[in-house]
Amino acid sequence: MASVHESLYFNPMMTNGVVHANVFGIKDWVTPYKIAVLVLLNEMGRTGEGAVSLMERRRLNQLLLPLLQGPDITLSKLYKLIEDSCPQLANSVQIRIKLMAEGELKDMEQFFDDLTDSFSGTEPEVHKTSVVGLFLRHMILAYSKLSFSQVFKLYTALQQYFQSGEKKAGDAEMEPAAREDGERNMEKEELDVSVREEEVSCSGPLSQKQAEFFLSQQASLLKNDETKALTPASLQKELNNLLKFNPDFAEAHYLSYLNNLRVQDVFSSTHSLLHYFDRLILTGAESKSNGEEGYGRSLRYAALNLAALHCRFGHYQQAELALQEAIRIAQESNDHVCLQHCLSWLYVLGQKRSDSYVLLEHSVKKAVHFGLPRAFAGKTANKLMDALKDSDLLHWKHSLSELIDISIAQKTAIWRLYGRSTMALQQAQMLLSMNSLESVNSGVQQNNTESFAVALCHLAELHAEQGCFAAASEVLKHLKERFPPNSQHAQLWMLCDQKIQFDRAMNDGKFHLADSLVTGITALNSIEGVYRKAVVLQAQNQMSEAHKLLQKLLSYCEKLKNTEMVISVLLSVAELYWRSASPTIAMPVLLQALALSKEYRLQYLASETVLNLAFAQLILGIPEQALTLLHMAIEPILADGAILDKGRAMFLVAKCQVASAASYEPPKRAEALEAAIENLNEAKNYFAKVDCKERIRDVVYFQARLYHALGKTQERNRCAMLFRQLHQELPSHGVPLINHL
């Protein structure tokens, strides 16, 4: 019977000197490290209150929980942790372990017999139901179930554990002397070997509680602060070790899936995800907690997660098939929550694939039935924010911190979409300054979720738009530290960084540098990359190539119903027409862009379109109507626009004033030209903030002509000299001044 008992609950084979139990038997077992922790607890109980100060006891109490829940560590590291909390107690623990390891087997037997005294008496040292009491009872029970041969193996493992700790301490003391003797390299190599051997000697299988704590800790770190989690290779090694002893540990498979996503390993992540749901169904965990619906629930969420995985790796056809399977199962089970998750992924697929948008339109009818708001449905800002406010009330009521963060990040993006940069800035700063309601373990003081990455990227772009490139650079530096290049949200700041560099290169007239950045932008966002390539071609006067590219992009974005990009492309096409001396052809294109902007309430894009319409009217020789249009568009641009757009608006106002003054009487004409010069000064200040030398050159040229007309020779010569310096630095591309907005 003893052999049968051992085969059921214990593995007679030793792994690295550690006696361990099969995970399907008991939940915990005795290891040399846990014996050392038991010695620490015993010494804490024996030490009187006067011998240990209140601060030391408080530090020891804080140390106990990670020692009880965490994986086994080396003896030298354990000594160091105890010594940092209470040096006196560390010495007592070291002496007790030494006497036990250098003594006889009966010393260990006597130690476990004495542990039961902790619960005896009217006022016991430890309560049976406390965390420490449960740990002691588990250890006593696990030790009592060991056979004699296993007790002997455990004692041998304890001796090896003690000897490795003593060897590490001895090597650490000898290292300074070895350096003085000139043998530093040799001693360091020996020290490294001893550390590796020591780590292997205590790396046995984790108990169920240790495994659960390890998995929850790493999952929390991957979610909130990926930089403090184990590296992908180290984490996968630990997970493989866990799965070797318990292949049906479903949570380990799911963490392996998350870990493989970090390194973009599509095969391993798919393999781990499928294994997770297989094990979840096999263990019956879902059916126990959800009744008969548990089995079906696992199947539909397995299909939903598989669709999300394929979508992340760009396998949109497979993602759509998996999503249809999830929808079918969810409809059969009448699971509206799962269906709404499917709807959100349908929207993502609708952005990625043009042929998936038909399926999305059918599903949106269901969303409208449930009253779900959509920004691209053309809703006004107040109605959309009211709808988000109702959902926020539920989030705050139930302390759903992650959904609160997502909601604020969405508001930041929506305000930018509507062209309200001040409100977007306020929302981004609110998200970054608020404390997360969800407690983060392991000393993590920050929340490294996608919402925070999105908010920080918006913050960097908003600062760059206002010419605060140093501040934007600091935000990007923080993003790079917070989200390393191999992390899952790193692509967000990579694209943001590339776009800011591109805009700066274009402003500085360095089109070759901007062209080199297009490749990186295209790799991260193909639509944005093609649009930026067309902008570079247009700046280099390659009009036919730019026109072909813009027409292809326009038809593609219209299929995807990417309204924001459609309007931007239409504005670029209109600019191509008037730079090619065809302003009349540009007018219908601009009116189409204006209609789309008004329909979807995109105020800032509408103002920019009106700005382009005014410029087209100026070219057509009707500056008075152009000025009337400018009064409609300039207020939103000056209030929430980028610095470059503010400068363009003021420059256009000055051009219209000069063109209108041609028919004025001489006194009134001189007054209009003076007002135009003031507007040109304001435009020049705006352009200087973003270091846009090409536009500054145009402004000073225009100022020199105006000063000449007013007879102000000194001011004219100063502007002419500045124009000459800039013209030599930035040679003209042959574009007439009047045809450049």
XYZ file of C-alpha atoms in Angstrom:
741
model
C 0.000 0.000 0.000
C 2.881 2.297 0.708
C 4.129 1.985 -2.862
C 0.648 2.657 -4.210
C 0.333 5.666 -1.925
C 3.672 7.019 -3.102
C 2.867 6.488 -6.763
C -0.372 8.433 -6.379
C 0.914 11.393 -4.436
C 4.677 11.490 -4.791
C 7.247 11.143 -7.497
C 10.012 8.899 -6.130
C 12.457 10.535 -8.562
C 14.251 13.615 -7.286
C 14.515 16.706 -9.452
C 17.691 18.664 -8.704
C 17.781 17.380 -5.146
C 14.216 18.491 -4.325
C 11.577 16.068 -3.132
C 8.327 17.086 -4.812
C 4.746 15.918 -5.088
C 2.628 15.367 -8.127
C 0.424 18.413 -8.668
C -2.690 16.259 -8.903
C -2.147 15.051 -5.327
C -1.556 17.612 -2.598
C -1.203 21.323 -3.192
C 2.076 21.823 -1.338
C 5.243 19.952 -0.384
C 8.349 20.445 1.693
C 11.543 21.879 0.193
C 14.787 23.033 1.834
C 13.789 26.637 1.174
C 10.478 26.159 2.990
C 12.313 24.578 5.910
C 14.400 27.772 6.093
C 11.192 29.849 6.077
C 9.796 27.637 8.847
C 12.955 28.311 10.868
C 12.400 32.047 10.362
C 8.793 31.782 11.577
C 9.861 29.709 14.572
C 12.533 32.229 15.524
C 10.065 35.105 15.191
C 7.741 33.328 17.614
C 10.528 32.602 20.108
C 11.934 36.148 20.015
C 10.347 38.400 22.584
C 8.726 41.707 21.709
C 11.458 43.676 23.462
C 14.302 42.023 21.512
C 12.991 43.219 18.125
C 11.995 46.819 17.546
C 8.588 47.752 16.202
C 9.996 48.881 12.829
C 11.966 45.642 12.439
C 8.912 43.544 13.196
C 6.877 45.557 10.727
C 9.501 44.978 8.022
C 9.547 41.259 8.835
C 5.761 41.045 8.554
C 5.899 42.750 5.154
C 8.599 40.289 4.083
C 6.648 37.177 5.078
C 3.944 37.230 2.395
C 6.281 37.237 -0.649
C 8.408 34.566 1.064
C 5.364 32.328 1.578
C 3.828 32.887 -1.847
C 6.864 33.315 -4.054
C 9.077 30.641 -5.636
C 12.056 29.123 -3.842
C 15.146 31.320 -3.642
C 18.753 30.649 -2.704
C 19.789 30.563 0.926
C 22.199 33.470 0.551
C 19.437 35.636 -0.919
C 17.114 34.628 1.925
C 19.776 35.612 4.478
C 20.149 38.972 2.733
C 16.394 39.682 2.818
C 16.138 38.804 6.513
C 19.261 40.810 7.348
C 17.837 43.899 5.633
C 14.756 43.635 7.848
C 16.307 42.481 11.155
C 20.069 41.698 11.383
C 19.732 40.068 14.822
C 17.120 37.579 13.644
C 19.131 36.793 10.496
C 22.019 35.611 12.673
C 19.713 33.381 14.744
C 18.167 31.828 11.610
C 21.593 31.158 10.138
C 22.755 29.383 13.313
C 19.590 27.229 13.524
C 19.862 26.107 9.886
C 23.565 25.376 10.301
C 22.985 23.227 13.401
C 20.228 21.322 11.614
C 22.185 20.789 8.374
C 25.444 19.810 10.096
C 23.718 17.681 12.710
C 21.718 14.514 12.197
C 18.417 13.518 10.651
C 16.749 13.419 14.068
C 17.364 17.198 14.412
C 15.077 17.845 11.455
C 12.545 15.348 12.857
C 12.597 17.131 16.203
C 12.174 20.521 14.493
C 8.927 19.433 12.785
C 7.675 17.863 16.030
C 8.227 21.183 17.810
C 6.270 23.118 15.149
C 2.984 21.691 16.428
C 3.585 23.450 19.755
C 2.932 26.776 17.980
C -0.813 26.014 17.995
C -1.008 24.737 21.611
C -1.993 26.673 24.711
C -4.748 29.088 25.537
C -2.923 31.888 23.686
C -1.090 30.178 20.803
C 1.725 31.912 18.949
C -0.024 31.343 15.616
C -3.721 31.152 14.797
C -4.686 28.114 12.742
C -6.686 30.119 10.190
C -4.093 32.851 9.638
C -1.824 32.935 6.583
C 1.157 31.774 8.628
C -0.961 29.174 10.430
C -2.224 27.655 7.178
C 1.329 27.523 5.824
C 2.582 25.756 8.974
C -0.263 23.231 8.873
C 0.339 22.496 5.181
C 4.048 21.901 5.830
C 3.416 19.682 8.858
C 0.850 17.659 6.904
C 3.097 17.313 3.840
C 6.053 16.260 6.020
C 3.992 13.699 7.918
C 3.027 12.010 4.622
C 6.636 11.475 3.569
C 8.057 7.965 3.705
C 11.399 7.343 5.427
C 13.309 7.304 2.129
C 11.746 10.613 1.155
C 12.597 12.134 4.535
C 16.205 11.075 4.022
C 16.239 12.619 0.516
C 14.754 15.810 1.931
C 17.467 15.991 4.591
C 20.152 15.412 1.953
C 18.644 18.199 -0.134
C 18.692 20.466 2.932
C 22.408 19.785 3.425
C 23.108 20.590 -0.246
C 21.002 23.740 0.018
C 22.970 24.865 3.087
C 26.353 24.022 1.539
C 25.580 25.947 -1.647
C 24.583 28.964 0.451
C 27.788 28.759 2.475
C 29.848 28.408 -0.696
C 28.227 31.511 -2.179
C 28.957 33.498 0.988
C 32.567 32.258 1.028
C 33.111 33.156 -2.622
C 31.693 36.630 -2.013
C 34.165 37.179 0.856
C 37.117 35.878 -1.143
C 36.444 38.003 -4.214
C 38.009 41.287 -2.905
C 41.179 39.435 -1.875
C 41.327 37.766 -5.277
C 41.139 41.156 -6.954
C 44.081 42.392 -4.891
C 46.098 39.351 -5.969
C 45.469 40.133 -9.640
C 43.275 37.066 -10.232
C 40.039 38.945 -10.710
C 38.967 37.329 -13.985
C 39.466 33.745 -12.797
C 37.604 34.295 -9.551
C 34.727 35.983 -11.355
C 34.345 33.040 -13.691
C 34.262 30.644 -10.730
C 31.742 32.871 -8.963
C 29.466 32.913 -12.013
C 29.556 29.134 -12.225
C 28.683 28.776 -8.561
C 25.735 31.121 -8.905
C 24.355 29.201 -11.860
C 24.761 25.879 -10.068
C 23.057 27.309 -7.012
C 20.124 28.568 -9.016
C 19.698 25.154 -10.618
C 19.937 23.385 -7.283
C 16.864 25.155 -5.895
C 14.803 25.335 -9.090
C 12.390 22.517 -8.410
C 8.726 22.378 -9.384
C 6.506 25.045 -7.868
C 3.586 24.165 -5.664
C 0.112 25.071 -6.865
C -0.038 28.217 -4.734
C 3.433 29.302 -5.810
C 2.528 28.699 -9.445
C -0.718 30.670 -9.138
C 1.114 33.556 -7.456
C 3.846 33.511 -10.111
C 1.330 33.504 -12.969
C -0.817 36.285 -11.499
C 2.275 38.385 -10.783
C 3.686 38.033 -14.297
C 0.284 38.590 -15.922
C -0.155 41.783 -13.890
C 3.310 42.976 -14.890
C 2.692 42.240 -18.563
C -0.479 44.284 -18.360
C 0.727 47.216 -16.251
C 4.532 47.393 -16.467
C 6.061 45.065 -19.018
C 9.583 46.334 -18.315
C 9.525 44.748 -14.834
C 8.275 41.369 -16.037
C 10.658 38.563 -16.904
C 12.181 38.664 -20.365
C 10.284 36.626 -22.969
C 12.934 33.882 -23.000
C 13.157 33.639 -19.188
C 9.392 33.656 -18.739
C 8.908 30.970 -21.377
C 11.551 28.825 -19.680
C 9.695 29.074 -16.363
C 6.370 28.302 -18.043
C 7.820 25.261 -19.795
C 9.077 24.066 -16.415
C 5.588 24.503 -14.949
C 3.920 22.687 -17.834
C 6.420 19.842 -17.620
C 5.047 18.910 -14.198
C 1.438 19.858 -14.955
C 0.598 19.869 -18.691
C -3.079 20.625 -17.935
C -2.388 23.894 -16.106
C -4.670 26.096 -18.253
C -3.521 29.440 -16.821
C 0.108 28.647 -17.691
C -0.893 28.072 -21.309
C -2.674 31.435 -21.397
C 0.338 33.273 -19.969
C 2.463 31.489 -22.567
C 0.058 32.868 -25.194
C 0.532 36.420 -23.861
C 4.287 35.949 -23.711
C 4.470 34.747 -27.324
C 2.469 37.778 -28.400
C 5.269 39.973 -27.045
C 7.714 38.539 -29.578
C 5.126 38.267 -32.406
C 5.415 34.458 -32.554
C 2.220 33.538 -34.394
C 2.695 29.759 -34.305
C 3.498 29.456 -30.592
C 0.843 31.966 -29.536
C -1.856 30.131 -31.513
C -0.666 26.805 -30.097
C -0.791 28.111 -26.498
C -4.207 29.748 -26.942
C -5.789 26.559 -28.283
C -4.206 24.527 -25.487
C -5.586 26.983 -22.913
C -9.202 26.511 -23.976
C -8.718 22.752 -24.435
C -7.436 22.440 -20.859
C -10.148 24.779 -19.576
C -12.811 22.465 -20.959
C -11.025 19.281 -19.874
C -10.584 20.395 -16.269
C -14.260 21.336 -16.020
C -13.458 24.711 -14.447
C -15.916 26.507 -16.684
C -18.779 24.092 -16.139
C -18.388 24.264 -12.370
C -18.613 28.036 -12.288
C -21.112 28.612 -15.074
C -23.345 25.546 -14.983
C -24.188 23.827 -18.236
C -23.313 26.974 -20.205
C -19.643 26.680 -19.260
C -18.674 24.377 -22.130
C -20.289 26.582 -24.803
C -18.935 29.724 -23.209
C -15.389 28.436 -23.522
C -15.949 27.547 -27.177
C -17.311 30.932 -28.238
C -14.670 32.896 -26.355
C -11.998 30.601 -27.780
C -13.177 31.501 -31.281
C -13.309 35.200 -30.331
C -9.751 35.165 -28.959
C -8.554 33.281 -32.021
C -10.113 35.958 -34.243
C -8.365 38.684 -32.244
C -5.072 36.818 -32.564
C -5.361 36.451 -36.350
C -6.381 40.101 -36.678
C -3.326 41.195 -34.718
C -1.012 39.305 -37.062
C -2.782 40.548 -40.190
C -4.556 37.289 -41.080
C -7.862 39.027 -41.758
C -9.557 36.229 -43.702
C -8.884 33.678 -40.938
C -9.939 36.288 -38.364
C -13.258 36.799 -40.136
C -13.935 33.044 -40.250
C -13.167 32.658 -36.532
C -15.320 35.686 -35.739
C -18.272 34.291 -37.673
C -17.925 31.062 -35.686
C -17.925 33.029 -32.410
C -21.013 34.981 -33.520
C -22.846 31.790 -34.461
C -22.177 30.129 -31.089
C -22.981 33.342 -29.184
C -26.295 33.709 -31.009
C -27.215 30.111 -30.217
C -26.455 30.785 -26.530
C -28.093 34.262 -26.581
C -24.867 35.783 -25.174
C -25.220 39.524 -25.836
C -21.939 40.358 -24.089
C -19.971 38.100 -26.410
C -21.869 39.514 -29.392
C -20.889 43.057 -28.455
C -17.237 41.986 -28.225
C -17.636 40.452 -31.675
C -19.114 43.731 -32.910
C -16.047 45.689 -31.805
C -13.769 43.265 -33.635
C -16.002 43.502 -36.696
C -15.337 47.238 -36.651
C -11.591 46.592 -36.517
C -11.866 44.174 -39.440
C -13.955 46.746 -41.298
C -11.004 49.118 -41.088
C -8.554 46.437 -42.249
C -10.548 44.776 -45.046
C -12.879 46.452 -47.495
C -15.028 43.353 -48.037
C -15.674 42.952 -44.304
C -17.502 46.265 -44.134
C -20.739 44.757 -45.474
C -20.859 42.402 -42.487
C -20.173 45.345 -40.188
C -23.057 47.415 -41.571
C -25.503 44.619 -40.730
C -24.107 44.382 -37.216
C -24.224 48.140 -36.622
C -28.016 48.001 -36.951
C -27.958 45.841 -33.847
C -25.688 48.364 -32.131
C -28.101 51.173 -32.985
C -30.900 49.077 -31.485
C -28.941 48.933 -28.223
C -28.100 52.648 -28.454
C -24.351 52.305 -28.970
C -22.789 55.644 -30.041
C -20.364 55.979 -32.956
C -18.206 59.012 -33.758
C -18.178 58.320 -37.498
C -21.974 58.254 -37.613
C -21.875 62.069 -37.711
C -23.083 62.640 -34.163
C -22.424 66.018 -32.577
C -19.809 66.202 -29.847
C -22.313 66.880 -27.071
C -24.489 63.834 -27.955
C -21.496 61.550 -28.235
C -20.022 62.762 -24.945
C -23.394 62.337 -23.229
C -23.482 58.725 -24.384
C -19.946 58.163 -23.106
C -20.870 59.843 -19.829
C -23.593 57.268 -19.211
C -21.132 54.414 -19.642
C -18.573 56.240 -17.478
C -21.094 56.356 -14.623
C -21.244 52.564 -14.662
C -17.448 52.294 -14.831
C -16.949 54.557 -11.823
C -19.795 52.943 -9.905
C -18.201 49.504 -10.199
C -14.568 50.772 -10.011
C -13.694 49.368 -13.440
C -10.372 51.172 -13.697
C -9.305 49.655 -17.014
C -12.554 50.694 -18.709
C -12.231 54.171 -17.179
C -8.755 54.501 -18.720
C -10.029 53.286 -22.092
C -12.942 55.737 -21.981
C -10.670 58.720 -21.287
C -8.296 57.646 -24.073
C -11.289 57.415 -26.425
C -12.377 60.920 -25.466
C -8.871 62.190 -26.206
C -8.999 60.661 -29.691
C -12.563 61.904 -30.304
C -11.726 65.499 -29.347
C -8.754 65.401 -31.726
C -11.005 63.982 -34.424
C -13.388 66.896 -33.914
C -10.461 69.330 -34.004
C -10.563 70.469 -30.361
C -6.922 70.196 -29.340
C -7.414 71.956 -25.991
C -10.031 69.450 -24.867
C -7.902 66.559 -26.166
C -4.945 67.861 -24.178
C -7.073 68.111 -21.045
C -8.329 64.529 -21.381
C -4.827 63.157 -21.998
C -3.448 64.939 -18.941
C -6.386 63.730 -16.858
C -5.616 60.127 -17.734
C -1.915 60.518 -16.952
C -2.476 62.310 -13.645
C -5.212 60.093 -12.209
C -4.301 57.217 -9.916
C -5.380 53.802 -11.110
C -8.132 52.270 -8.984
C -6.646 48.823 -9.504
C -3.827 47.957 -7.121
C -0.672 46.854 -8.899
C 1.513 44.237 -7.250
C 5.293 43.957 -6.968
C 5.908 47.628 -6.332
C 4.632 48.712 -9.749
C 3.757 52.390 -9.586
C 2.612 52.913 -13.155
C 0.007 51.587 -15.523
C 1.531 50.537 -18.839
C -1.677 49.776 -20.690
C -2.563 50.643 -24.264
C -4.719 53.534 -23.031
C -1.721 55.230 -21.455
C 0.364 54.667 -24.581
C -2.362 56.241 -26.737
C -2.687 59.228 -24.382
C 1.077 59.802 -24.329
C 1.252 59.611 -28.130
C -1.542 62.190 -28.423
C 0.325 64.358 -25.952
C 3.542 64.164 -27.984
C 1.735 65.004 -31.238
C -0.141 67.918 -29.638
C 3.099 69.409 -28.319
C 4.797 68.941 -31.699
C 1.886 70.686 -33.453
C 2.404 73.704 -31.187
C 6.130 73.819 -31.927
C 7.164 72.454 -28.509
C 9.532 69.876 -29.967
C 11.640 69.616 -26.807
C 8.558 68.710 -24.765
C 7.437 66.242 -27.445
C 10.899 64.686 -27.386
C 10.685 64.246 -23.609
C 7.297 62.558 -23.926
C 8.665 60.210 -26.593
C 11.700 59.466 -24.428
C 9.382 58.502 -21.591
C 7.358 56.357 -23.992
C 10.485 54.500 -25.110
C 11.436 53.795 -21.492
C 7.921 52.804 -20.505
C 7.232 50.704 -23.614
C 10.482 49.123 -24.870
C 10.763 48.294 -28.598
C 9.917 44.625 -27.995
C 6.763 45.417 -25.994
C 3.296 44.955 -27.457
C 2.366 48.665 -27.557
C 5.692 49.953 -28.898
C 4.312 50.389 -32.432
C 2.142 53.264 -31.202
C 5.052 55.502 -30.215
C 7.156 54.302 -33.155
C 4.527 55.613 -35.584
C 4.110 58.805 -33.563
C 7.874 59.412 -33.584
C 8.155 58.797 -37.335
C 5.276 61.180 -38.094
C 6.769 63.976 -35.969
C 10.176 63.536 -37.619
C 8.513 63.570 -41.048
C 6.657 66.814 -40.328
C 9.825 68.477 -39.046
C 11.786 67.391 -42.140
C 9.051 68.749 -44.442
C 8.930 72.047 -42.547
C 12.691 72.355 -42.823
C 12.615 71.686 -46.566
C 14.602 68.442 -46.226
C 12.479 66.395 -48.584
C 15.106 63.679 -49.035
C 15.062 63.052 -45.276
C 11.265 62.998 -45.238
C 11.291 60.498 -48.111
C 13.562 58.179 -46.131
C 11.085 58.224 -43.239
C 8.182 57.121 -45.445
C 9.392 53.515 -45.426
C 9.198 53.302 -41.630
C 5.749 54.928 -41.561
C 4.450 52.539 -44.241
C 5.660 49.523 -42.257
C 3.617 50.690 -39.258
C 0.597 52.128 -41.101
C 0.308 51.497 -44.830
C -2.389 54.137 -45.496
C -0.486 56.848 -43.642
C 2.718 55.860 -45.422
C 1.198 56.109 -48.917
C -0.316 59.501 -48.081
C 3.008 60.839 -46.826
C 4.768 59.519 -49.927
C 2.333 61.510 -52.090
C 3.020 64.629 -49.987
C 6.769 64.260 -50.586
C 6.287 63.756 -54.330
C 4.094 66.835 -54.441
C 6.715 68.911 -52.617
C 9.342 67.719 -55.111
C 7.114 68.867 -58.010
C 6.533 65.295 -59.242
C 2.894 66.110 -59.868
C 1.872 63.226 -62.122
C 3.301 60.570 -59.789
C 1.710 62.241 -56.763
C -1.668 62.455 -58.553
C -1.666 58.746 -59.465
C -0.804 57.778 -55.896
C -3.481 60.032 -54.412
C -6.183 58.722 -56.749
C -5.408 55.090 -55.782
C -5.379 56.026 -52.097
C -8.659 57.918 -52.448
C -10.518 54.968 -53.974
C -9.087 52.613 -51.343
C -10.049 54.875 -48.413
C -13.542 55.363 -49.836
C -14.012 51.573 -49.811
C -12.832 51.437 -46.199
C -14.939 54.530 -45.384
C -11.930 56.155 -43.741
C -13.544 59.606 -43.835
C -10.718 61.529 -42.182
C -8.124 60.270 -44.673
C -10.531 60.786 -47.610
C -10.819 64.490 -46.734
C -7.035 64.844 -46.340
C -6.473 63.201 -49.739
C -9.066 65.466 -51.385
C -7.270 68.536 -50.004
C -3.960 67.279 -51.401
C -5.572 66.612 -54.801
C -6.999 70.146 -54.832
C -3.558 71.552 -54.041
C -2.150 69.604 -56.988
C -4.705 71.207 -59.302
C -4.057 74.815 -58.334
C -0.296 74.310 -58.318
C -0.782 73.049 -61.867
C -2.610 76.318 -62.729
C -6.057 74.659 -62.708
C -7.907 76.276 -59.778
C -11.319 75.821 -61.391
C -10.887 72.019 -61.336
C -9.929 72.211 -57.658
C -13.203 73.875 -56.616
C -15.494 70.776 -56.940
C -12.916 68.673 -55.090
C -12.811 71.179 -52.223
C -16.606 71.365 -52.071
C -16.740 67.554 -51.825
C -14.252 67.674 -48.945
C -16.280 70.421 -47.244
C -19.502 68.411 -47.547
C -17.865 65.374 -45.931
C -16.410 67.502 -43.129
C -19.787 69.060 -42.374
C -21.588 65.717 -42.536
C -19.302 64.068 -39.997
C -18.916 67.207 -37.821
C -15.143 67.348 -38.346
C -14.819 71.018 -37.502
C -11.091 71.396 -37.884
C -10.967 69.663 -41.273
C -13.911 71.817 -42.345
C -12.002 74.971 -41.356
C -8.939 73.788 -43.260
C -11.112 73.086 -46.314
C -12.589 76.593 -46.140
C -9.038 77.922 -45.929
C -8.217 76.118 -49.176
C -11.430 77.392 -50.792
C -10.457 80.950 -49.894
C -7.039 80.411 -51.444
C -8.641 79.067 -54.637
C -10.851 82.169 -54.805
C -7.780 84.348 -54.365
C -6.157 82.653 -57.347
C -9.361 83.160 -59.366
C -9.161 86.910 -58.660
C -11.975 87.409 -56.140
C -10.054 88.338 -52.919
C -13.067 90.030 -51.286
C -15.027 86.757 -51.219
C -11.875 84.980 -50.061
C -11.656 87.354 -47.069
C -15.307 86.674 -46.240
C -14.621 82.929 -46.222
C -11.528 83.415 -44.083
C -13.533 85.116 -41.359
C -15.603 81.902 -41.150
C -12.616 79.568 -40.848
C -9.893 81.461 -39.047
C -11.381 81.419 -35.537
C -11.296 77.598 -35.022
C -7.818 77.471 -36.565
C -6.418 80.161 -34.247
C -8.168 78.575 -31.247
C -7.293 74.892 -31.719
C -5.157 74.628 -34.822
C -1.532 73.647 -35.218
C 1.059 76.395 -35.300
C 1.793 75.745 -38.986
C -1.904 76.100 -39.896
C -2.140 79.335 -37.897
C 0.767 80.727 -39.868
C -0.768 79.642 -43.186
C -4.067 81.297 -42.230
C -2.440 84.619 -41.307
C -0.287 84.538 -44.451
C -3.408 84.005 -46.576
C -5.190 86.877 -44.819
C -2.266 89.146 -45.688
C -2.334 88.016 -49.346
C -6.063 88.710 -49.577
C -5.631 92.141 -47.956
C -2.951 93.077 -50.468
C -5.004 91.825 -53.410
C -8.091 93.704 -52.188
C -6.101 96.934 -51.658
C -5.298 97.205 -55.384
C -8.564 99.066 -56.000
C -8.357 101.317 -52.909
C -7.461 105.003 -52.765
C -3.782 105.685 -51.854
C -4.371 106.546 -48.129
C -6.648 103.569 -47.588
C -4.346 101.384 -49.663
C -1.351 102.289 -47.466
C -3.378 101.493 -44.361
C -4.348 98.072 -45.785
C -0.723 97.294 -46.632
C 0.348 98.203 -43.063
C -2.280 95.804 -41.705
C -1.021 93.129 -44.096
C 2.543 93.630 -42.837
C 1.366 93.119 -39.240
C -0.358 89.874 -40.232
C 2.800 88.802 -42.051
C 4.831 89.393 -38.893
C 2.417 87.209 -36.950
C 2.619 84.510 -39.626
C 6.421 84.670 -39.555
C 6.426 84.173 -35.783
C 4.221 81.114 -36.174
C 6.460 79.635 -38.875
C 9.563 80.314 -36.779
C 8.146 78.236 -33.903
C 8.059 75.138 -36.121
C 11.297 76.054 -37.933
C 9.561 76.225 -41.312
C 12.258 78.082 -43.251
C 10.641 77.705 -46.653
C 7.512 79.566 -45.565
C 9.544 82.170 -43.667
C 11.349 82.839 -46.962
C 8.002 83.422 -48.697
C 6.858 85.758 -45.915
C 9.986 87.955 -45.936
C 9.835 88.140 -49.749
C 6.263 89.381 -49.502
C 7.210 91.843 -46.750
C 10.064 93.225 -48.846
C 7.663 93.906 -51.731
C 5.211 95.644 -49.394
C 7.896 97.774 -47.724
C 9.102 98.764 -51.197
C 5.569 99.825 -52.164
C 5.355 101.915 -48.967
C 8.745 103.493 -49.569
C 10.362 102.034 -46.414
C 13.831 101.345 -47.776
C 15.549 100.247 -44.575
C 12.898 97.652 -43.693
C 12.842 96.485 -47.324
C 16.592 95.935 -47.368
C 16.478 94.023 -44.098
C 13.775 91.670 -45.418
C 15.582 91.332 -48.754
C 18.812 90.318 -47.020
C 16.994 87.727 -44.932
C 15.265 86.408 -48.061
C 18.608 86.076 -49.843
C 20.110 84.078 -46.972
C 17.147 81.705 -46.858
C 16.978 81.446 -50.655
C 20.601 80.347 -50.819
C 19.973 77.768 -48.111
C 16.695 76.572 -49.634
C 16.752 76.884 -53.428
C 13.349 77.442 -55.023
C 11.548 74.600 -56.767
C 10.056 76.862 -59.387
C 6.602 77.245 -57.776
C 5.110 80.756 -58.061
C 4.481 82.367 -54.696
C 0.797 82.969 -55.341
C 0.217 79.239 -55.946
C 1.588 78.091 -52.596
C -0.654 78.052 -49.521
